[in-house]
Amino acid sequence: QVQLVESGGGLVQPGGSLSLSCLASGVKVTLNNMGWYRQAPGKERELVATASAYGTTNYADSAKGRFTISRDNDKNAVYLQMSSLKADDTAVYFCTADTLLSYYDGKYYPEGYIRHYWGQGTQVTVSP
């Protein structure tokens, strides 16, 4: 069972920077995509950024130019470097990863079954 543990959240002033880390354990197959989502109070969970095992990255418009995602496949880790933080960035940030399985829950999936994993989340608060 893959487990994701985030670290690095905290309180930062507007305009400041913060780095998040996520380490996956229990990994027995390749993690395809790893990334970050966030959920602000009263809002739905939204994409922040993802990175494929091959290095392809994808960013939400709100993150482009300010956030940088990176991953270390050898360590099964993904990182998010955030800069020029705004109050709107305040949210719980969740690490996510997915794997492609041939078998899941006793069933065979010839085209593969995408299994998603989520971390517990880490709070990021941007405030003066």
XYZ file of C-alpha atoms in Angstrom:
128
model
C 0.000 0.000 0.000
C 1.469 3.326 -1.080
C 1.522 5.980 1.619
C 2.251 9.630 0.983
C 3.570 11.917 3.697
C 3.764 15.660 3.174
C 5.952 18.111 5.036
C 6.956 21.735 4.844
C 3.699 23.582 5.351
C 3.422 26.541 7.669
C 2.773 30.235 8.011
C 4.407 32.656 5.594
C 3.949 36.331 4.854
C 2.585 37.534 1.509
C 5.354 37.626 -1.044
C 7.292 34.960 0.789
C 8.374 31.485 -0.237
C 7.735 27.998 1.043
C 8.758 24.519 -0.021
C 6.666 21.401 0.314
C 7.941 17.847 0.198
C 6.152 14.555 -0.224
C 7.693 11.152 0.259
C 6.017 7.960 -0.889
C 6.561 4.692 0.932
C 5.394 1.169 0.211
C 6.005 1.681 -3.499
C 6.226 -1.583 -5.437
C 5.333 -0.324 -8.903
C 6.252 2.790 -10.824
C 4.521 5.962 -9.707
C 3.289 7.533 -12.911
C 2.177 11.008 -11.954
C 2.969 12.729 -8.684
C 1.727 16.129 -7.801
C -0.049 18.569 -5.588
C -3.630 19.625 -5.121
C -4.980 22.128 -2.642
C -8.242 22.846 -0.914
C -9.137 26.170 0.615
C -11.924 26.515 3.189
C -15.306 26.309 1.532
C -13.816 25.478 -1.852
C -13.316 22.334 -3.876
C -9.987 20.608 -4.137
C -8.066 21.926 -7.130
C -4.987 21.014 -9.102
C -1.796 22.895 -8.357
C 0.832 20.995 -10.339
C 1.750 17.508 -11.459
C 4.895 15.851 -12.776
C 5.078 12.603 -14.696
C 7.736 9.971 -14.203
C 9.328 11.219 -17.408
C 9.498 14.836 -16.275
C 6.470 16.300 -17.982
C 4.965 18.979 -15.777
C 1.543 20.563 -15.653
C 0.551 23.660 -13.711
C -2.668 25.366 -12.830
C -2.823 28.881 -14.208
C -2.666 30.223 -10.667
C 0.652 28.437 -10.116
C 2.406 29.244 -13.369
C 5.442 31.459 -12.915
C 5.347 31.222 -9.124
C 5.458 27.526 -8.265
C 7.897 24.877 -9.418
C 7.274 21.161 -9.126
C 10.049 18.622 -9.182
C 10.400 14.968 -8.346
C 13.083 12.482 -7.473
C 12.109 9.100 -8.879
C 14.849 7.309 -6.971
C 13.441 8.611 -3.687
C 9.784 8.426 -4.765
C 9.499 12.053 -3.756
C 7.860 15.129 -5.178
C 8.497 18.719 -4.203
C 6.743 22.021 -4.652
C 8.691 25.249 -4.445
C 6.308 28.158 -3.964
C 7.265 31.810 -4.252
C 5.484 35.163 -4.390
C 2.823 33.665 -2.192
C -0.533 35.372 -1.873
C -3.348 35.132 0.629
C -5.310 33.191 -2.005
C -2.705 30.437 -1.790
C -3.840 29.650 1.736
C -5.106 26.078 1.706
C -4.401 22.530 2.730
C -1.995 21.117 0.174
C -2.338 17.439 -0.668
C 0.247 15.251 -2.291
C -1.039 12.792 -4.849
C 0.368 9.929 -6.875
C -0.989 7.304 -9.214
C 0.063 3.925 -10.479
C -1.078 1.819 -13.412
C -2.049 -1.687 -12.346
C -2.981 -4.760 -14.373
C -4.893 -6.267 -11.467
C -6.932 -4.460 -8.858
C -9.356 -5.786 -6.280
C -9.201 -9.255 -7.820
C -10.019 -8.097 -11.326
C -7.868 -8.012 -14.439
C -7.789 -4.780 -16.401
C -6.237 -5.383 -19.841
C -5.858 -1.650 -20.429
C -4.688 -1.021 -16.892
C -6.345 0.386 -13.791
C -5.194 3.768 -12.511
C -4.971 3.728 -8.739
C -4.804 7.113 -7.018
C -3.205 7.816 -3.668
C -3.492 10.870 -1.444
C -1.546 12.226 1.466
C -3.106 13.629 4.628
C -2.378 17.202 3.619
C -0.276 20.011 5.005
C -1.566 23.463 5.874
C -0.141 26.498 4.103
C -1.223 29.847 5.488
C -0.239 33.109 3.818
C -0.884 35.994 6.163
C 0.853 39.190 7.380
